[in-house]
Amino acid sequence: MHRNTDAKRITRRRFLKVAGAGAFAGSTLSILAACQPDTTAQSGNGGEEGGNGGDGGGNGRLNFYNWSDYVAESTIPGFEEETGATVTQDTYASNEELLAKLQAGGTGYDVIVPSDYMVAIMAKSDVIQELDFEKIPNFENVGENFRGLSYDPENRFSVPYQWGTTGILYNQAELGEINSWDLMFDEQYSVQIAMIDDVRETLGVALYRLGYSVNATDPGQLEEAKQMLIEQKPLLRGYFDSTEISPQVANGDILLGHVFSGEGILTALENEGLAYVIPSPAATRWTDNMCIPNGARNPELAHEFINYILAEEPGAELTNYTYYGTPNEAALPLIDEELQEIPEWNPPDEVFERLEVIEDVGEATRDYERIFTEVKSS
Amino acid sequence: MGEKGKGWSLGLAALLGPAAFWLGVFFLLPLLLILAYSFGTSGIYGGLTLGFNPSNYLKVFDPLYLEITVRTLVIAFINTLLCLALGYPLAYFIALRGGRWKTALLILVMVPFWTSLLIRAYAWVVILGGNGIANRTLQFLGITDGPISLIFTPQAVLMGMVYSYLPFMILPLYATLERFDTSLKEAAHDLGAGRWHAFWRVTFPLSMPGVIAGSILVFIPSAGEFVIPNLLGGSQTVLLGNLIQQQFLNARDWAFGSALAVMLAVLLLGAIMFYVRRIGTEKLGGV
């Protein structure tokens, strides 16, 4: 079992290395998301028509719509073996892209993986259905911290998939140990800093630094955050996807990168002298969730899939691949020791308490967008 | 139009039908949809209610968005000029001095199209990066001491655009110059014009159709460019294409995104009409 997961991890590491060598090829095609649906059938026989849908012991087909590189290599084959179903996976690059597709209708996806605030929006827009927890007995494996979160307080629509934080991947050899966001605003490190190209995450850093909530809607607070980011902009290498930032820190192009925990922890393990930190005073904690869209072709199988992910072994395999956090407590003992030893991977309570969840800000979404556009064009 | 004309138009309909259908369904209809969307009202959670809401167009005049519009047009214009300055001599050389290498040289111009733009843009990221070939060469030659910022700057965006769109300028220029009757130039020389004079008075005016076609082919897509500013500009140079993309994919404001798209289309149409009028439509006949 352990050797098995090692092999998988190496595969992902090799992938990241290749991505690093090519600066940052590969994983992020978000820019093209608008014009080129990034479709990859992962299953060997998941043809367009679902050839073996009704074959023998076959249990139909499942259309899984997920973030790219966000499922262990053994997950889908394991599920197919257990159920006889055929799984096809497509990938998307942003929650908004996912929402737009579902709102357009007729996607035929059975399981999707929206992040926290998007679950609330999807429930309000009536594009996802209530789950039948009778069919998800493994929900009992979900830890207390991951139940009844603000975006779905009664867990009617969603079950957590993976979780993580957004922090700093930095060159510890060069900078020593750091524990706040301040260095990302320090002129000394001009052009050696990169921020995530995401409105909420990047505006959030400024809001945290100012002592405000990441969900602030007060125009005065947002204005202050804007000024802080405008001042920071000349110090930046640029705004990128998290997957593009880690290789730049790894190859020495930059010293400080704003990244998601999975990327950060994996890159820090791979490279001597790098570290991932969850900075003070606060940082973002996010949870991606499994949901079933309205109009799913095979809700029965979708429930089975969700239940499968929440089982101990598949849950551990998933996390041993992604390096993100697992909400699945039964899987914890099977997580690689290397990962368990990193406090940032499973932060202690005092750190966990200063993590904030990004919530939908409704009408203010457009104020946020305008501010970010203004910062980027400054 | 008698009976004969009717039969002829039926045949014409059969010939044009498929293309008309294609353009109607996949071009005109989406365009009308965008126009309708641009007067709609976006829901907070995405989606859109149709109606007549001119406020999306008022938002276009927000100084921030106007600044982005002007920046976009300026960059597209500079890009067109640079492509013309670089492309003209090359097209001239291939067409008039290419000899038996003509075909080979033309193929070389087209080779970049064999790989997707995305891959080629990533290649530039590798070449111009901190540890890339460009920086290492500069350091090796002793020109710089350490890595300098060659990428994620507005200059890198412009360079990437010139690189991507140059072939669109060269090919129509080549097509026009290739048909150029060199005896006209000889006649100019015989009548006492120097080389420079002959070029500006004879060759260049006769190649105008190619210049116009090339400029339009370069200017239009560069005004809508959004991939290169992201990849080579580190998302620090916001162009209209990026702004439109953001409205659709992040702000969930399809109505405003559509209004921006309509505005861009109108601006481009206006620019082309102005350009063609100034130079004269009859010159386009040669293309």
GROMACS .gro file of C-alpha atoms in nm, chain B residues 4-280:
model
  277
  382LYS     CA    1  -3.293   3.334  -6.695
  383GLY     CA    2  -3.202   3.542  -6.396
  384LYS     CA    3  -3.423   3.334  -6.173
  385GLY     CA    4  -3.256   3.008  -6.271
  386TRP     CA    5  -2.921   3.164  -6.220
  387SER     CA    6  -3.012   3.281  -5.870
  388LEU     CA    7  -3.137   2.932  -5.778
  389GLY     CA    8  -2.800   2.795  -5.875
  390LEU     CA    9  -2.635   3.071  -5.683
  391ALA     CA   10  -2.849   2.993  -5.381
  392ALA     CA   11  -2.739   2.631  -5.396
  393LEU     CA   12  -2.376   2.740  -5.409
  394LEU     CA   13  -2.399   3.001  -5.138
  395GLY     CA   14  -2.651   2.819  -4.921
  396PRO     CA   15  -2.411   2.614  -4.709
  397ALA     CA   16  -2.182   2.908  -4.640
  398ALA     CA   17  -2.475   3.140  -4.572
  399PHE     CA   18  -2.622   2.887  -4.334
  400TRP     CA   19  -2.289   2.843  -4.159
  401LEU     CA   20  -2.229   3.215  -4.122
  402GLY     CA   21  -2.589   3.277  -4.020
  403VAL     CA   22  -2.597   3.015  -3.747
  404PHE     CA   23  -2.244   3.036  -3.616
  405PHE     CA   24  -2.157   3.399  -3.676
  406LEU     CA   25  -2.459   3.624  -3.720
  407LEU     CA   26  -2.678   3.459  -3.458
  408PRO     CA   27  -2.416   3.470  -3.179
  409LEU     CA   28  -2.342   3.829  -3.278
  410LEU     CA   29  -2.708   3.924  -3.245
  411LEU     CA   30  -2.720   3.736  -2.917
  412ILE     CA   31  -2.430   3.942  -2.785
  413LEU     CA   32  -2.609   4.257  -2.900
  414ALA     CA   33  -2.924   4.147  -2.714
  415TYR     CA   34  -2.721   4.053  -2.405
  416SER     CA   35  -2.554   4.393  -2.405
  417PHE     CA   36  -2.891   4.553  -2.325
  418GLY     CA   37  -2.978   4.292  -2.062
  419THR     CA   38  -2.937   4.293  -1.686
  420SER     CA   39  -2.694   4.047  -1.529
  421GLY     CA   40  -2.809   3.848  -1.230
  422ILE     CA   41  -2.588   3.856  -0.921
  423TYR     CA   42  -2.520   3.486  -0.962
  424GLY     CA   43  -2.464   3.497  -1.334
  425GLY     CA   44  -2.733   3.446  -1.589
  426LEU     CA   45  -2.906   3.740  -1.752
  427THR     CA   46  -3.247   3.895  -1.801
  428LEU     CA   47  -3.311   4.040  -2.143
  429GLY     CA   48  -3.462   4.385  -2.171
  430PHE     CA   49  -3.353   4.736  -2.255
  431ASN     CA   50  -3.092   4.843  -2.007
  432PRO     CA   51  -2.853   5.102  -2.149
  433SER     CA   52  -2.652   5.123  -1.826
  434ASN     CA   53  -2.405   4.863  -1.953
  435TYR     CA   54  -2.301   5.109  -2.220
  436LEU     CA   55  -2.273   5.393  -1.971
  437LYS     CA   56  -2.033   5.177  -1.770
  438VAL     CA   57  -1.809   5.159  -2.076
  439PHE     CA   58  -1.733   5.529  -2.020
  440ASP     CA   59  -1.593   5.470  -1.673
  441PRO     CA   60  -1.245   5.636  -1.693
  442LEU     CA   61  -1.079   5.308  -1.594
  443TYR     CA   62  -1.238   5.117  -1.881
  444LEU     CA   63  -1.179   5.402  -2.127
  445GLU     CA   64  -0.813   5.399  -2.033
  446ILE     CA   65  -0.800   5.025  -2.105
  447THR     CA   66  -0.975   5.082  -2.439
  448VAL     CA   67  -0.727   5.350  -2.543
  449ARG     CA   68  -0.433   5.136  -2.431
  450THR     CA   69  -0.569   4.846  -2.636
  451LEU     CA   70  -0.607   5.052  -2.952
  452VAL     CA   71  -0.261   5.208  -2.909
  453ILE     CA   72  -0.096   4.868  -2.864
  454ALA     CA   73  -0.287   4.723  -3.160
  455PHE     CA   74  -0.180   5.022  -3.372
  456ILE     CA   75   0.187   5.000  -3.273
  457ASN     CA   76   0.176   4.628  -3.335
  458THR     CA   77   0.037   4.687  -3.685
  459LEU     CA   78   0.308   4.944  -3.763
  460LEU     CA   79   0.587   4.719  -3.637
  461CYS     CA   80   0.451   4.424  -3.834
  462LEU     CA   81   0.439   4.643  -4.145
  463ALA     CA   82   0.793   4.773  -4.091
  464LEU     CA   83   0.929   4.423  -4.040
  465GLY     CA   84   0.704   4.241  -4.283
  466TYR     CA   85   0.730   4.466  -4.586
  467PRO     CA   86   1.104   4.422  -4.655
  468LEU     CA   87   1.070   4.049  -4.603
  469ALA     CA   88   0.768   4.014  -4.833
  470TYR     CA   89   0.946   4.233  -5.089
  471PHE     CA   90   1.255   4.019  -5.074
  472ILE     CA   91   1.067   3.691  -5.106
  473ALA     CA   92   0.844   3.813  -5.388
  474LEU     CA   93   1.100   3.994  -5.598
  475ARG     CA   94   1.434   3.844  -5.503
  476GLY     CA   95   1.328   3.502  -5.376
  477GLY     CA   96   1.407   3.324  -5.700
  478ARG     CA   97   1.395   2.949  -5.662
  479TRP     CA   98   1.383   2.980  -5.284
  480LYS     CA   99   1.048   3.155  -5.298
  481THR     CA  100   0.837   2.856  -5.197
  482ALA     CA  101   1.078   2.746  -4.928
  483LEU     CA  102   1.088   3.095  -4.778
  484LEU     CA  103   0.710   3.122  -4.784
  485ILE     CA  104   0.679   2.791  -4.606
  486LEU     CA  105   0.921   2.918  -4.342
  487VAL     CA  106   0.690   3.213  -4.282
  488MET     CA  107   0.403   2.972  -4.228
  489VAL     CA  108   0.588   2.718  -4.013
  490PRO     CA  109   0.487   2.883  -3.681
  491PHE     CA  110   0.122   2.807  -3.760
  492TRP     CA  111   0.199   2.438  -3.727
  493THR     CA  112   0.211   2.473  -3.349
  494SER     CA  113  -0.057   2.629  -3.136
  495LEU     CA  114  -0.008   2.987  -3.024
  496LEU     CA  115  -0.030   2.876  -2.664
  497ILE     CA  116   0.272   2.648  -2.696
  498ARG     CA  117   0.470   2.916  -2.877
  499ALA     CA  118   0.385   3.171  -2.610
  500TYR     CA  119   0.505   2.930  -2.341
  501ALA     CA  120   0.824   2.888  -2.541
  502TRP     CA  121   0.881   3.262  -2.508
  503VAL     CA  122   0.825   3.234  -2.135
  504VAL     CA  123   1.110   2.981  -2.125
  505ILE     CA  124   1.337   3.183  -2.351
  506LEU     CA  125   1.286   3.516  -2.174
  507GLY     CA  126   1.258   3.383  -1.816
  508GLY     CA  127   1.507   3.468  -1.541
  509ASN     CA  128   1.713   3.159  -1.615
  510GLY     CA  129   1.624   3.150  -1.982
  511ILE     CA  130   1.848   3.145  -2.285
  512ALA     CA  131   1.817   3.520  -2.343
  513ASN     CA  132   1.929   3.614  -1.994
  514ARG     CA  133   2.210   3.358  -1.990
  515THR     CA  134   2.337   3.482  -2.325
  516LEU     CA  135   2.336   3.842  -2.204
  517GLN     CA  136   2.529   3.741  -1.893
  518PHE     CA  137   2.770   3.524  -2.089
  519LEU     CA  138   2.849   3.815  -2.320
  520GLY     CA  139   2.905   4.033  -2.015
  521ILE     CA  140   2.627   4.274  -2.112
  522THR     CA  141   2.441   4.223  -1.785
  523ASP     CA  142   2.556   4.111  -1.440
  524GLY     CA  143   2.248   3.922  -1.333
  525PRO     CA  144   1.910   3.820  -1.471
  526ILE     CA  145   1.706   4.119  -1.591
  527SER     CA  146   1.331   4.140  -1.641
  528LEU     CA  147   1.270   4.058  -2.003
  529ILE     CA  148   0.928   3.910  -1.950
  530PHE     CA  149   0.604   4.008  -1.776
  531THR     CA  150   0.642   4.364  -1.900
  532PRO     CA  151   0.434   4.563  -2.152
  533GLN     CA  152   0.729   4.538  -2.392
  534ALA     CA  153   0.717   4.159  -2.373
  535VAL     CA  154   0.346   4.172  -2.458
  536LEU     CA  155   0.418   4.385  -2.766
  537MET     CA  156   0.701   4.158  -2.871
  538GLY     CA  157   0.476   3.854  -2.837
  539MET     CA  158   0.210   4.022  -3.047
  540VAL     CA  159   0.450   4.119  -3.324
  541TYR     CA  160   0.582   3.766  -3.323
  542SER     CA  161   0.234   3.613  -3.345
  543TYR     CA  162   0.087   3.841  -3.608
  544LEU     CA  163   0.381   3.902  -3.840
  545PRO     CA  164   0.284   3.621  -4.081
  546PHE     CA  165  -0.062   3.777  -4.125
  547MET     CA  166   0.112   4.086  -4.257
  548ILE     CA  167   0.370   3.910  -4.472
  549LEU     CA  168   0.135   3.682  -4.662
  550PRO     CA  169  -0.102   3.941  -4.815
  551LEU     CA  170   0.194   4.170  -4.887
  552TYR     CA  171   0.366   3.886  -5.064
  553ALA     CA  172   0.051   3.811  -5.267
  554THR     CA  173   0.041   4.169  -5.395
  555LEU     CA  174   0.413   4.217  -5.453
  556GLU     CA  175   0.437   3.883  -5.628
  557ARG     CA  176   0.213   4.017  -5.905
  558PHE     CA  177   0.403   4.342  -5.926
  559ASP     CA  178   0.516   4.414  -6.280
  560THR     CA  179   0.884   4.504  -6.240
  561SER     CA  180   0.891   4.668  -6.580
  562LEU     CA  181   0.695   4.955  -6.421
  563LYS     CA  182   0.985   5.015  -6.191
  564GLU     CA  183   1.228   4.999  -6.479
  565ALA     CA  184   1.014   5.252  -6.661
  566ALA     CA  185   1.037   5.480  -6.357
  567HIS     CA  186   1.415   5.447  -6.360
  568ASP     CA  187   1.423   5.519  -6.732
  569LEU     CA  188   1.225   5.833  -6.667
  570GLY     CA  189   1.489   5.944  -6.422
  571ALA     CA  190   1.357   5.831  -6.083
  572GLY     CA  191   1.615   5.715  -5.831
  573ARG     CA  192   1.569   5.384  -5.647
  574TRP     CA  193   1.415   5.551  -5.344
  575HIS     CA  194   1.192   5.769  -5.552
  576ALA     CA  195   1.079   5.482  -5.772
  577PHE     CA  196   0.992   5.277  -5.466
  578TRP     CA  197   0.777   5.543  -5.302
  579ARG     CA  198   0.613   5.666  -5.622
  580VAL     CA  199   0.559   5.334  -5.799
  581THR     CA  200   0.616   5.014  -5.602
  582PHE     CA  201   0.469   5.112  -5.269
  583PRO     CA  202   0.144   5.268  -5.402
  584LEU     CA  203   0.088   4.961  -5.619
  585SER     CA  204   0.132   4.735  -5.316
  586MET     CA  205  -0.132   4.927  -5.118
  587PRO     CA  206  -0.394   4.648  -5.141
  588GLY     CA  207  -0.151   4.418  -4.960
  589VAL     CA  208  -0.069   4.685  -4.702
  590ILE     CA  209  -0.439   4.740  -4.632
  591ALA     CA  210  -0.525   4.372  -4.615
  592GLY     CA  211  -0.226   4.295  -4.393
  593SER     CA  212  -0.296   4.588  -4.161
  594ILE     CA  213  -0.657   4.483  -4.115
  595LEU     CA  214  -0.560   4.122  -4.058
  596VAL     CA  215  -0.313   4.228  -3.789
  597PHE     CA  216  -0.503   4.514  -3.627
  598ILE     CA  217  -0.834   4.335  -3.567
  599PRO     CA  218  -0.709   4.027  -3.382
  600SER     CA  219  -0.451   4.228  -3.187
  601ALA     CA  220  -0.724   4.459  -3.058
  602GLY     CA  221  -0.904   4.154  -2.918
  603GLU     CA  222  -0.592   3.978  -2.789
  604PHE     CA  223  -0.613   3.834  -2.437
  605VAL     CA  224  -0.385   3.529  -2.426
  606ILE     CA  225  -0.053   3.707  -2.481
  607PRO     CA  226  -0.108   3.976  -2.213
  608ASN     CA  227  -0.175   3.698  -1.964
  609LEU     CA  228   0.113   3.472  -2.058
  610LEU     CA  229   0.384   3.722  -2.144
  611GLY     CA  230   0.253   4.016  -1.945
  612GLY     CA  231   0.201   3.834  -1.616
  613SER     CA  232  -0.156   3.972  -1.625
  614GLN     CA  233  -0.013   4.316  -1.552
  615THR     CA  234  -0.111   4.469  -1.884
  616VAL     CA  235  -0.489   4.467  -1.899
  617LEU     CA  236  -0.631   4.491  -2.251
  618LEU     CA  237  -0.991   4.500  -2.366
  619GLY     CA  238  -0.985   4.129  -2.443
  620ASN     CA  239  -0.885   4.054  -2.083
  621LEU     CA  240  -1.152   4.286  -1.951
  622ILE     CA  241  -1.422   4.115  -2.158
  623GLN     CA  242  -1.299   3.772  -2.050
  624GLN     CA  243  -1.308   3.881  -1.684
  625GLN     CA  244  -1.667   4.001  -1.712
  626PHE     CA  245  -1.779   3.665  -1.847
  627LEU     CA  246  -1.566   3.433  -1.636
  628ASN     CA  247  -1.509   3.615  -1.307
  629ALA     CA  248  -1.747   3.905  -1.256
  630ARG     CA  249  -2.046   3.703  -1.382
  631ASP     CA  250  -2.151   4.019  -1.564
  632TRP     CA  251  -2.241   3.896  -1.910
  633ALA     CA  252  -2.436   4.211  -1.994
  634PHE     CA  253  -2.139   4.442  -1.939
  635GLY     CA  254  -1.904   4.194  -2.109
  636SER     CA  255  -2.135   4.196  -2.412
  637ALA     CA  256  -2.153   4.575  -2.415
  638LEU     CA  257  -1.771   4.587  -2.418
  639ALA     CA  258  -1.763   4.334  -2.701
  640VAL     CA  259  -2.013   4.535  -2.905
  641MET     CA  260  -1.814   4.852  -2.841
  642LEU     CA  261  -1.494   4.682  -2.958
  643ALA     CA  262  -1.667   4.560  -3.274
  644VAL     CA  263  -1.803   4.908  -3.349
  645LEU     CA  264  -1.464   5.069  -3.285
  646LEU     CA  265  -1.290   4.824  -3.516
  647LEU     CA  266  -1.550   4.866  -3.785
  648GLY     CA  267  -1.513   5.243  -3.759
  649ALA     CA  268  -1.134   5.223  -3.773
  650ILE     CA  269  -1.142   5.001  -4.081
  651MET     CA  270  -1.394   5.221  -4.260
  652PHE     CA  271  -1.186   5.527  -4.187
  653TYR     CA  272  -0.872   5.353  -4.304
  654VAL     CA  273  -1.022   5.218  -4.623
  655ARG     CA  274  -1.191   5.549  -4.707
  656ARG     CA  275  -0.868   5.737  -4.659
  657ILE     CA  276  -0.678   5.509  -4.887
  658GLY     CA  277  -0.961   5.435  -5.127
   0.00000   0.00000   0.00000
